[in-house]
Tab-separated table of C-alpha atoms in Angstrom:
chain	number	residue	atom	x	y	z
A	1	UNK	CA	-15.580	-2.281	-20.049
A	2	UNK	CA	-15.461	-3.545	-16.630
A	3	UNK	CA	-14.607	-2.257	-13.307
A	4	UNK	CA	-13.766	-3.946	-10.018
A	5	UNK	CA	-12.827	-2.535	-6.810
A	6	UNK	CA	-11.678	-4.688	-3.633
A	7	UNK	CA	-11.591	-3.305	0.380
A	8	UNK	CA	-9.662	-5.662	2.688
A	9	UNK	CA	-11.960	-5.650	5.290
A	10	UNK	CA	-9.564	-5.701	8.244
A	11	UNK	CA	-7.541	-8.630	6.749
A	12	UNK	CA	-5.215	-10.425	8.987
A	13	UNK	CA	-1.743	-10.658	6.493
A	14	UNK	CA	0.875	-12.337	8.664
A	15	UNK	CA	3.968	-10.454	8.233
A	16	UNK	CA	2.708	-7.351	6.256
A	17	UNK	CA	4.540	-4.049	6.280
A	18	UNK	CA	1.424	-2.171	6.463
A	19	UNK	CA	1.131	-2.463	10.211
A	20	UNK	CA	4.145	-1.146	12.608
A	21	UNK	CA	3.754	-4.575	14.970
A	22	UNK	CA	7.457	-5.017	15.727
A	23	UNK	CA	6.660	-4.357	19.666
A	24	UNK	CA	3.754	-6.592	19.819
A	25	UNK	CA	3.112	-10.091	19.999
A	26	UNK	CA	1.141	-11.929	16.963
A	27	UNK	CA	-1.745	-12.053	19.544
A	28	UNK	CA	-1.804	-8.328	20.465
A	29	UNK	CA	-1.928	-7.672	16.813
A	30	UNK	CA	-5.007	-9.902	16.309
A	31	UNK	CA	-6.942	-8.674	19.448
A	32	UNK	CA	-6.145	-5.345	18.244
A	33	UNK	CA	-6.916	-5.840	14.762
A	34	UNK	CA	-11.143	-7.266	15.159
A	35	UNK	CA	-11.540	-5.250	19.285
A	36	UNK	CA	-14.631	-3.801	19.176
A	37	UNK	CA	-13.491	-0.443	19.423
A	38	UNK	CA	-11.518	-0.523	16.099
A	39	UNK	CA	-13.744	-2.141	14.166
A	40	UNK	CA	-17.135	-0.559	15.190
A	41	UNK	CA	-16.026	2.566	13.216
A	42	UNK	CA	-14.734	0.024	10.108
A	43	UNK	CA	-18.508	-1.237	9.657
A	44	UNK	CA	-20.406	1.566	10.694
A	45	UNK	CA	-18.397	3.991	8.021
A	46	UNK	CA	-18.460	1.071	5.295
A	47	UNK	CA	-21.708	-0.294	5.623
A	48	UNK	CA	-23.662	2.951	6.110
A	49	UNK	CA	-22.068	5.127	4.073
A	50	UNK	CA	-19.298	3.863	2.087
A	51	UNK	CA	-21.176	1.194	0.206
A	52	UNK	CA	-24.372	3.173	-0.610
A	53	UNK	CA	-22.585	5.302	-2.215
A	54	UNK	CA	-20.858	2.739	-4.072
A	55	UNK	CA	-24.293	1.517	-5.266
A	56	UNK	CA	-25.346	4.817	-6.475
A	57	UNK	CA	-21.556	4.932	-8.455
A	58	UNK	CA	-22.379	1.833	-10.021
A	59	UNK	CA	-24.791	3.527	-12.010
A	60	UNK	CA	-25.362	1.533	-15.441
A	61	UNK	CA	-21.691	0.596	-15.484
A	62	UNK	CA	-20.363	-3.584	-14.967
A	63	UNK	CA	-19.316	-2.697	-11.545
A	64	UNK	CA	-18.100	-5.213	-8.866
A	65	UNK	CA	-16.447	-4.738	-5.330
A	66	UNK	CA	-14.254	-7.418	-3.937
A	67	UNK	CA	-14.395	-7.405	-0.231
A	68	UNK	CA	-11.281	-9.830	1.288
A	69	UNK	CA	-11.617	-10.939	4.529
A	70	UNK	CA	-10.411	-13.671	7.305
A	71	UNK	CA	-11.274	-16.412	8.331
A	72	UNK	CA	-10.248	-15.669	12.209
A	73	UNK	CA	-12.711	-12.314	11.705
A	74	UNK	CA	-15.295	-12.517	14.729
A	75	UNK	CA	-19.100	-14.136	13.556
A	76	UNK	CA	-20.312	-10.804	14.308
A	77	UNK	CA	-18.573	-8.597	11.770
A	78	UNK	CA	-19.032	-11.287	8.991
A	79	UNK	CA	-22.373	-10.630	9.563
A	80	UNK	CA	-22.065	-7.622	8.775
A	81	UNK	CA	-20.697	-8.287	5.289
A	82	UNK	CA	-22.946	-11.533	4.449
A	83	UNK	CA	-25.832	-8.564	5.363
A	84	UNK	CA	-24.266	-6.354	2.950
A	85	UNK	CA	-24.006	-8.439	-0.094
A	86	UNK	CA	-27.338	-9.669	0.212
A	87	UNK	CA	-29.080	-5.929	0.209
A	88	UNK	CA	-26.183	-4.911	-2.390
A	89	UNK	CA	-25.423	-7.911	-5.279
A	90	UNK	CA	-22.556	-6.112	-6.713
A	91	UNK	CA	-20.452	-7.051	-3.499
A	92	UNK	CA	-18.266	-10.151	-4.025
A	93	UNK	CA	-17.114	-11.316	-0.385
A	94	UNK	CA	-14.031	-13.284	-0.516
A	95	UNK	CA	-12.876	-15.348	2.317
A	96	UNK	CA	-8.959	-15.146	1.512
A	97	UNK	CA	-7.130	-17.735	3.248
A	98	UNK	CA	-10.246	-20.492	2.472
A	99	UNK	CA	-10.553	-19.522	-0.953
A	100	UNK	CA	-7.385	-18.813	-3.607
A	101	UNK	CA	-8.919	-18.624	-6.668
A	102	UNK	CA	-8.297	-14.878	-7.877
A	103	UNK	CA	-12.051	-13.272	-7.128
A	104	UNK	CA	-11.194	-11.152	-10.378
A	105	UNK	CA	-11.573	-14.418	-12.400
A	106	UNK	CA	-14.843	-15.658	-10.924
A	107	UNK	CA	-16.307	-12.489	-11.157
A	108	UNK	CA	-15.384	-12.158	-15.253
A	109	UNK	CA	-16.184	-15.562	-15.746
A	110	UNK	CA	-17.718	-16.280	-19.142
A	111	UNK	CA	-17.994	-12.706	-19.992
A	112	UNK	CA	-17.034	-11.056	-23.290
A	113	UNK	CA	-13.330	-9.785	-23.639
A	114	UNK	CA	-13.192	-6.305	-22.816
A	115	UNK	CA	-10.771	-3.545	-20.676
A	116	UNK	CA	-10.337	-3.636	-16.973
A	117	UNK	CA	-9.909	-0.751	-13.951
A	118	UNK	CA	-9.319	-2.118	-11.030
A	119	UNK	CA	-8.578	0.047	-7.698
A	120	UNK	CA	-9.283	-0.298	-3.954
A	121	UNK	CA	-10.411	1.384	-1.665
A	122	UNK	CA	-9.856	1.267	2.402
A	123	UNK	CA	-12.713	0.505	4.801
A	124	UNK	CA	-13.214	3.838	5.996
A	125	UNK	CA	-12.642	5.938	2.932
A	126	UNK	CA	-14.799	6.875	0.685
A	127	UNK	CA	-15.136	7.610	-3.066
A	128	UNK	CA	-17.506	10.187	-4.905
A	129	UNK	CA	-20.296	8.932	-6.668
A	130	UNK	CA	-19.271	10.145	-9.831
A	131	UNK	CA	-16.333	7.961	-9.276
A	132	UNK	CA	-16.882	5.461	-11.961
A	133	UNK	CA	-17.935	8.126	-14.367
A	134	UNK	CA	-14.321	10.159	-14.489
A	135	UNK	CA	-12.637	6.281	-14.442
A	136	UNK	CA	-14.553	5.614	-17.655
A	137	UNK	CA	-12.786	7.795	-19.912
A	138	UNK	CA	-9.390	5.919	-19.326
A	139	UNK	CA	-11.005	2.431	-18.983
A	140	UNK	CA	-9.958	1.740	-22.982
A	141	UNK	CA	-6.921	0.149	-24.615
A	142	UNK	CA	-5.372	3.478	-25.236
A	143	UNK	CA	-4.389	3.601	-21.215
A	144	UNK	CA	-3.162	-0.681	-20.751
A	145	UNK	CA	-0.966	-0.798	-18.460
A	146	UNK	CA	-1.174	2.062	-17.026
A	147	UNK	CA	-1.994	3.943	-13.760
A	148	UNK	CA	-5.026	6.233	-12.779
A	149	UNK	CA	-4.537	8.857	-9.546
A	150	UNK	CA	-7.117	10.848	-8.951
A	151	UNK	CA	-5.189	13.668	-6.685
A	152	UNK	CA	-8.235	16.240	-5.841
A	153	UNK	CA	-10.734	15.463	-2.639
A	154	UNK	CA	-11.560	15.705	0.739
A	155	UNK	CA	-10.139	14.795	4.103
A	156	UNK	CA	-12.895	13.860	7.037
A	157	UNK	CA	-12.800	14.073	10.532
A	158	UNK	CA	-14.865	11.351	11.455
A	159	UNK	CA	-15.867	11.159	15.450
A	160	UNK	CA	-18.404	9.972	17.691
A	161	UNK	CA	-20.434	8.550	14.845
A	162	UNK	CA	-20.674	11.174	12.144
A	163	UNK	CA	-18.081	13.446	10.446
A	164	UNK	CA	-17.477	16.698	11.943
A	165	UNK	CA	-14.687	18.459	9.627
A	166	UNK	CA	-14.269	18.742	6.447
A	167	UNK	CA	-11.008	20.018	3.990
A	168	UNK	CA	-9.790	20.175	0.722
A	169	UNK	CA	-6.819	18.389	-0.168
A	170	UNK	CA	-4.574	17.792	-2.994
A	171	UNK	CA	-2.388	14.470	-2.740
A	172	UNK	CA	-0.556	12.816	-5.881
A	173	UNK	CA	-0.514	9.088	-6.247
A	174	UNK	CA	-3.285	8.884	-3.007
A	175	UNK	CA	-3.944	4.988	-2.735
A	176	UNK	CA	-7.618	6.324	-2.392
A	177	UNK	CA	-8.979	4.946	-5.650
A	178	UNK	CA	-5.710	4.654	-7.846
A	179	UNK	CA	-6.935	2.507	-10.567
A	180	UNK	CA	-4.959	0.235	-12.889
A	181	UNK	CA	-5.605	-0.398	-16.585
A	182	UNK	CA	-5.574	-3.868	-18.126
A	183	UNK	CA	-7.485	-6.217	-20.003
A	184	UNK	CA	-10.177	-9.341	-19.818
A	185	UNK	CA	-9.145	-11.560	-23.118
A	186	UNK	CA	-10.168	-15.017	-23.247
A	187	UNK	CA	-10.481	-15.585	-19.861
A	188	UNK	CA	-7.158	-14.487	-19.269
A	189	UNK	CA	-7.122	-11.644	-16.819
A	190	UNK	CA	-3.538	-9.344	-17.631
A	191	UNK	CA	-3.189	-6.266	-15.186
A	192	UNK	CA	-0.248	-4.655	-14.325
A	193	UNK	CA	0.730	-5.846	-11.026
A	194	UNK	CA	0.318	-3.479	-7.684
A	195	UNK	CA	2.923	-1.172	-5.860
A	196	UNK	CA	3.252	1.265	-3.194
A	197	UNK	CA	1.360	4.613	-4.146
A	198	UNK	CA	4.205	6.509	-2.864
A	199	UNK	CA	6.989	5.643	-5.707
A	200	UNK	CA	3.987	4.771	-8.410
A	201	UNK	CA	5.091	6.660	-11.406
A	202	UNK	CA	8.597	4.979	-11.132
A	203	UNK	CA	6.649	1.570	-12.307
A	204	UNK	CA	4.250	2.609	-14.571
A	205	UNK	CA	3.142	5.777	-16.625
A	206	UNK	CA	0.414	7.180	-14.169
A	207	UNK	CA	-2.837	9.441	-15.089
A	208	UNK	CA	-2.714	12.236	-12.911
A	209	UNK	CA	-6.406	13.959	-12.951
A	210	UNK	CA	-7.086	16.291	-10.000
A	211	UNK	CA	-9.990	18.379	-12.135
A	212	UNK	CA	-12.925	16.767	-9.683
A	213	UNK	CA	-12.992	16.158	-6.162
A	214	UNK	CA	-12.904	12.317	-5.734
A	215	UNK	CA	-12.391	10.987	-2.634
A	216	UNK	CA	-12.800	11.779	1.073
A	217	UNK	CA	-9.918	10.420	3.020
A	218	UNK	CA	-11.147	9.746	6.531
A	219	UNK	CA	-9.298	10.766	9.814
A	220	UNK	CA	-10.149	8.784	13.092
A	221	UNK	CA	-8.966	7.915	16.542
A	222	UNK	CA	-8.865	4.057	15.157
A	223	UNK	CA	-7.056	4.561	12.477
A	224	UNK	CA	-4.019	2.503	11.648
A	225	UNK	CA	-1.329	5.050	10.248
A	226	UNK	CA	-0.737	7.691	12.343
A	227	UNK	CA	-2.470	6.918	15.589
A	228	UNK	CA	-2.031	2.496	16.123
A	229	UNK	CA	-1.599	1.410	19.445
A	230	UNK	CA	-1.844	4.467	21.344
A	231	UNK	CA	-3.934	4.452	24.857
A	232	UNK	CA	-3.898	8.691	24.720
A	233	UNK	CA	-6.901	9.431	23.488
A	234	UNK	CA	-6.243	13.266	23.750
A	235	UNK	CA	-2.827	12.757	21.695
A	236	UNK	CA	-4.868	10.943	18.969
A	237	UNK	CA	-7.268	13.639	18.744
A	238	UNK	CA	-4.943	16.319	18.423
A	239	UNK	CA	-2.506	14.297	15.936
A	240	UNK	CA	-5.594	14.567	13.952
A	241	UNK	CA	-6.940	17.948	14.176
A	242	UNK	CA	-3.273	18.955	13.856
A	243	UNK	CA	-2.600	16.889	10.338
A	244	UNK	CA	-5.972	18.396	9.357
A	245	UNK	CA	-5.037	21.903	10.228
A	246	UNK	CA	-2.513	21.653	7.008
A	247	UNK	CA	-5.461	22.132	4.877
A	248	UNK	CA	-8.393	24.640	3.953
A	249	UNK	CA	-11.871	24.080	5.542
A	250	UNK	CA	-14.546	23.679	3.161
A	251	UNK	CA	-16.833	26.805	3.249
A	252	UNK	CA	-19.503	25.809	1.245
A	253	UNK	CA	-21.697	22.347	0.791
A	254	UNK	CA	-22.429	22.308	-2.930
A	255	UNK	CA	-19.513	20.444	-4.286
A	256	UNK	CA	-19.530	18.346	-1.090
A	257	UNK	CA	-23.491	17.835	-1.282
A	258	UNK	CA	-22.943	16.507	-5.240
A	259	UNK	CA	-20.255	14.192	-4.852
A	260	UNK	CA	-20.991	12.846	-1.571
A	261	UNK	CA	-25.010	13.368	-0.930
A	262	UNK	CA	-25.069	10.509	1.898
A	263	UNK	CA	-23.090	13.155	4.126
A	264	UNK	CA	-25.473	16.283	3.266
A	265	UNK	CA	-26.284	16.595	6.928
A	266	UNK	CA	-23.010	15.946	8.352
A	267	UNK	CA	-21.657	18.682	5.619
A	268	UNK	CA	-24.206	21.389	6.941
A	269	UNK	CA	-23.817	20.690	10.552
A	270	UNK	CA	-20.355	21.761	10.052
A	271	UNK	CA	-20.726	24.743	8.165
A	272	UNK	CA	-23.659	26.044	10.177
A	273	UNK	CA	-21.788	25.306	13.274
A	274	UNK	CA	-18.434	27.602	13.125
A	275	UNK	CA	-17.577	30.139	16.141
A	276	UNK	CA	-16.450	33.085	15.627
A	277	UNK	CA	-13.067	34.059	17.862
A	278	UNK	CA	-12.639	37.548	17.231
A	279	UNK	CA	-13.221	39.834	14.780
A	280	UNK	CA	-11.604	43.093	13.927
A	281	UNK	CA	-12.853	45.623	10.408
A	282	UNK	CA	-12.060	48.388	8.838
A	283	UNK	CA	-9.209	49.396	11.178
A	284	UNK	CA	-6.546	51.947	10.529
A	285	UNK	CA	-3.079	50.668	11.592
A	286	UNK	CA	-1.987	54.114	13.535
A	287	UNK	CA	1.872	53.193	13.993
A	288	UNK	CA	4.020	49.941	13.410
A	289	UNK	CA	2.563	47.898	16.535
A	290	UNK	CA	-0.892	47.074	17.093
A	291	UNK	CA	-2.166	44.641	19.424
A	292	UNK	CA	-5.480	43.105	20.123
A	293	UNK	CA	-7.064	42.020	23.334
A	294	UNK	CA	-8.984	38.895	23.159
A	295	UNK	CA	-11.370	38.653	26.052
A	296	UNK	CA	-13.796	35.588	25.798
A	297	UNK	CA	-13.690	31.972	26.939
A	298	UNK	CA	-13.441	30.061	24.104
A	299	UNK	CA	-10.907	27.141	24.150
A	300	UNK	CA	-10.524	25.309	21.409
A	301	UNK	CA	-7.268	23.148	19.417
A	302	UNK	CA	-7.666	24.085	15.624
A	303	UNK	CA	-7.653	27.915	15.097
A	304	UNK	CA	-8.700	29.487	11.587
A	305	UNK	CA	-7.361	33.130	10.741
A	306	UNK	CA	-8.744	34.689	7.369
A	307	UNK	CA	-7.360	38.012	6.578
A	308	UNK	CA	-7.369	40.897	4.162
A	309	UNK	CA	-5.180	44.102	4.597
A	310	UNK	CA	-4.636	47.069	2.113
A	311	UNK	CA	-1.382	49.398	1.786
A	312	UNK	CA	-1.966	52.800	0.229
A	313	UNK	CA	0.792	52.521	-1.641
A	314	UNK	CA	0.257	49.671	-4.418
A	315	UNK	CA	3.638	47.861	-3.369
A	316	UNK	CA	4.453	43.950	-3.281
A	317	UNK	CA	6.370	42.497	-0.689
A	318	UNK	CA	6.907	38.929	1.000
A	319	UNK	CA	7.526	39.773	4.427
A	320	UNK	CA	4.600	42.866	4.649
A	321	UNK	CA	3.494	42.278	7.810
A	322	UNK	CA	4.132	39.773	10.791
A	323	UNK	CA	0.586	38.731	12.244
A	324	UNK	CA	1.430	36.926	16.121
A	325	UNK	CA	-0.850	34.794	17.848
A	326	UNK	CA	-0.403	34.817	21.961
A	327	UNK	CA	-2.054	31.391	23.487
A	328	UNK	CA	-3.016	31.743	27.295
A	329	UNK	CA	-0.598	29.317	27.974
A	330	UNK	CA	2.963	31.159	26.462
A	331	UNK	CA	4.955	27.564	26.451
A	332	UNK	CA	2.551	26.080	24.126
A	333	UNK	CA	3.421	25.182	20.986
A	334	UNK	CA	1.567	26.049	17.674
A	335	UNK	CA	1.675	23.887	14.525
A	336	UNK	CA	1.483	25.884	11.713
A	337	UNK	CA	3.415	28.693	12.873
A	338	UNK	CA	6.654	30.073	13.706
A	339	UNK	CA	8.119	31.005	17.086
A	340	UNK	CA	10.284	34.302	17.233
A	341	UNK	CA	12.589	34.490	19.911
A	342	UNK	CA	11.592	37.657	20.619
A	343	UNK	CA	8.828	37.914	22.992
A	344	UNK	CA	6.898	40.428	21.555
A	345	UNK	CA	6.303	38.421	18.924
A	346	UNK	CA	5.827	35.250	20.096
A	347	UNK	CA	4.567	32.768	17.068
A	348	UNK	CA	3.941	34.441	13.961
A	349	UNK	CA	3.431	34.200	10.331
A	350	UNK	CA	4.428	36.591	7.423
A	351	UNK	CA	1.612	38.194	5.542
A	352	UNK	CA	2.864	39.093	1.984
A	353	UNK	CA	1.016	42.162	-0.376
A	354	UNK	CA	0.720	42.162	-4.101
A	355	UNK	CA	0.165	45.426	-5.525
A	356	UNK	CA	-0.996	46.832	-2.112
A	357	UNK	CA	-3.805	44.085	-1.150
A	358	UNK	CA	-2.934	40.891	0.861
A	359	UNK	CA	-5.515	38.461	1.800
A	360	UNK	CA	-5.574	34.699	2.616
A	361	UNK	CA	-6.499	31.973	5.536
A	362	UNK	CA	-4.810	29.733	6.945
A	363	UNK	CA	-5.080	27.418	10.187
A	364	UNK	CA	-2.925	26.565	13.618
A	365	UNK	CA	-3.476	24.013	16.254
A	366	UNK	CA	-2.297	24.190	20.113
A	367	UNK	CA	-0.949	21.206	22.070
A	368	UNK	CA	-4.451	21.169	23.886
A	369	UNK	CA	-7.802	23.254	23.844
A	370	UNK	CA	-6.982	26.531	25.456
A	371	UNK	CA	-8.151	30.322	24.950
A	372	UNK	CA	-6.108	32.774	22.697
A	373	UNK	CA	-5.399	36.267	24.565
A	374	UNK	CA	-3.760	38.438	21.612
A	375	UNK	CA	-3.390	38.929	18.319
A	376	UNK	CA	-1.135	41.193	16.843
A	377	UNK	CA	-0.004	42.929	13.611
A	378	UNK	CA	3.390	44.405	12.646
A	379	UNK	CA	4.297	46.343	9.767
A	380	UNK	CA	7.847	44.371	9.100
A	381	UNK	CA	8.028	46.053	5.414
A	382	UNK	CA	9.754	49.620	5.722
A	383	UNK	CA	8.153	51.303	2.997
A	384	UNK	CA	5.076	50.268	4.188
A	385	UNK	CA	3.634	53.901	6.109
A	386	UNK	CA	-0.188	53.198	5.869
A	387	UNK	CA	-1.889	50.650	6.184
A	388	UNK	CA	-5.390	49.193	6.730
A	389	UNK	CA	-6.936	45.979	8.307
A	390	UNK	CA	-10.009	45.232	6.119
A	391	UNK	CA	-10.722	42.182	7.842
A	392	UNK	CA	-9.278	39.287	10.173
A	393	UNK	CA	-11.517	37.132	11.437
A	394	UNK	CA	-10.304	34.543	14.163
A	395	UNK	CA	-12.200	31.092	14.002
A	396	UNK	CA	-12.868	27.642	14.997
């Protein structure tokens, strides 16, 4: 079996829908596409961490990765590449508007007739190293012609040269690694042909498998989705911390550690360095109300509330309690909550019970680092007449 992965190393595609241009000159769009300040990230992330890790996929298996670039790329970031395939021979560089001969074919050439997965993989993504391993067991005739998503991993926030956040995500048909099933037969290459992630499964029977973590999907103030073109460098950083905030943090570095060992350090940093908010235990809720004065001087974006509260009663209810978070700033808004138009209870979310025990986490961001003043609790559930606050901790 074979397996062949391509990046498209910045590649200049005239015309392409994957870049929102409309505004800009063809000019702009080049200058913007190989600036320094875009691209810097690119290689650093790909040639430091992306690719070694790719090597230490590859493993045993017959393992090549395509990287496509231009011709109009600057000296200095080809470089990079011709630097990269010459400490790692399982990178095939392919100039794309100098050279149309299908890499896939060169790289196959004269070899036996076997099964194909091909994928790709962005330039600042990255893929676990037991990637290759999990592909394998599709990589047969059984799955031609089909699709592979992998739907469990990570998302990164990458900044100032190392990643700094880390959070588990679950995304169906991710372009991170999707992987399609064909066949080498004669030196005839047959794989089904490519389409948007998004509507996949309405082309081709896909392979869902979200049992291992399998990517890490990296956030960064360069990135081209969410964040192109944009001169507000707060705005991009809180576009990303708020997308992040949608998902748990990671609270431990094994899984992280085995999948990903090139970002051991980067994984601990992060755990080790969490600040604590506020903190309140083992407190008796004495009527319906109780608020919480917050007095330190921590300002921060991304906020991270785990909970657990007990009823005496062993009830269930949706809507047990309403927990309200009260920024220093009142007009603020807060993603990942909802604002009451009642003042005394500001933005809130519902905390449910089953059989008399809630507990869960979850995470809000602010339009800009500022201090939070209160917290609050409200029994909203009538039949609720005791209650007890085992733990909320407030974090960052």
């Amino acid at each position: 079996m074979y397996f062949i992965g391509q990046t498209r190393f910045s590649l200049y595609i005239p015309g392409s829908n994957a870049w929102n241009v409309s505004n800009f000159t063809e000019e702009e769009y080049i200058a913007h596409l190989f600036s320094d300040e875009r691209m810097a990230i690119r290689a650093k992330i790909f040639s430091e961490i992306s690719v070694p890790m790719l090597a230490k996929m590859k493993g045993e298996f017959d393992y090549n990765h395509i990287v496509s670039y231009s011709s109009i790329m600057p000296e200095k970031w080809k470089k990079t590449l011709f630097d990269l395939q010459k400490k790692y021979p399982f990178i095939y560089l392919h100039e794309v508007d100098k050279n149309k001969v299908n890499p896939i074919y060169q790289i196959l050439k004269n070899k036996p007739n076997g099964c194909i997965a091909f994928f790709r993989l962005d330039d600042d993504d990255l893929l676990s190293i037991n990637f290759l391993n999990s592909l394998s067991k599709y990589n047969n005739l059984a799955f031609r012609n089909m699709a592979v998503s992998f739907g469990k991993g990570f998302t990164g926030y990458y900044k100032e040269n190392h990643f700094i956040d880390f959070r588990e995500c679950k995304q169906r048909f991710i372009a991170i690694g999707q992987a399609y099933i064909g066949t080498y037969t004669d030196g005839k290459v047959e794989l089904p042909a490519m389409h948007s992630h998004h509507n996949l499964d309405e082309n081709y029977p896909v392979i869902v498998d979200s049992r291992e973590f399998m990517y890490i999907h990296t956030h960064h103030a360069q990135q081209d989705t969410n964040y192109r073109f944009s001169n507000d460098s707060n705005n991009k950083t809180n576009t990303i911390e708020a997308d992040l905030m949608k998902y748990p943090k990671v609270k431990s570095s094994g899984i992280l550690s085995e999948n990903f060992p090139y970002l051991i350090k980067d994984v601990n940093d992060f755990l080790n360095n969490k600040k604590s908010v506020y903190n309140i235990n083992n407190f008796i809720l004495p009527n319906k109300y109780s608020t919480f004065e917050i007095k330190n001087d921590i300002e921060e974006i991304v906020f991270d509330c785990e909970y657990e509260l007990h009823t005496e009663k062993s009830i269930s209810s949706s809507k047990a309690f309403v927990l309200s978070i009260f920024p220093e700033d009142s007009s603020s808004n807060i993603q990942g909550m909802t604002r009451s138009n009642n003042p005394d209870i500001g933005w809130y979310k519902y905390i449910s019970v089953s059989a008399g025990l809630s507990k869960g986490e979850f995470s809000f961001s602010l339009d800009r680092p500022m201090k939070i003043k209160k917290l609050k609790i409200t029994i909203w559930d009538n039949r609720i007449k005791e209650a007890e606050i085992k733990s909320i901790n407030l974090s960052n």
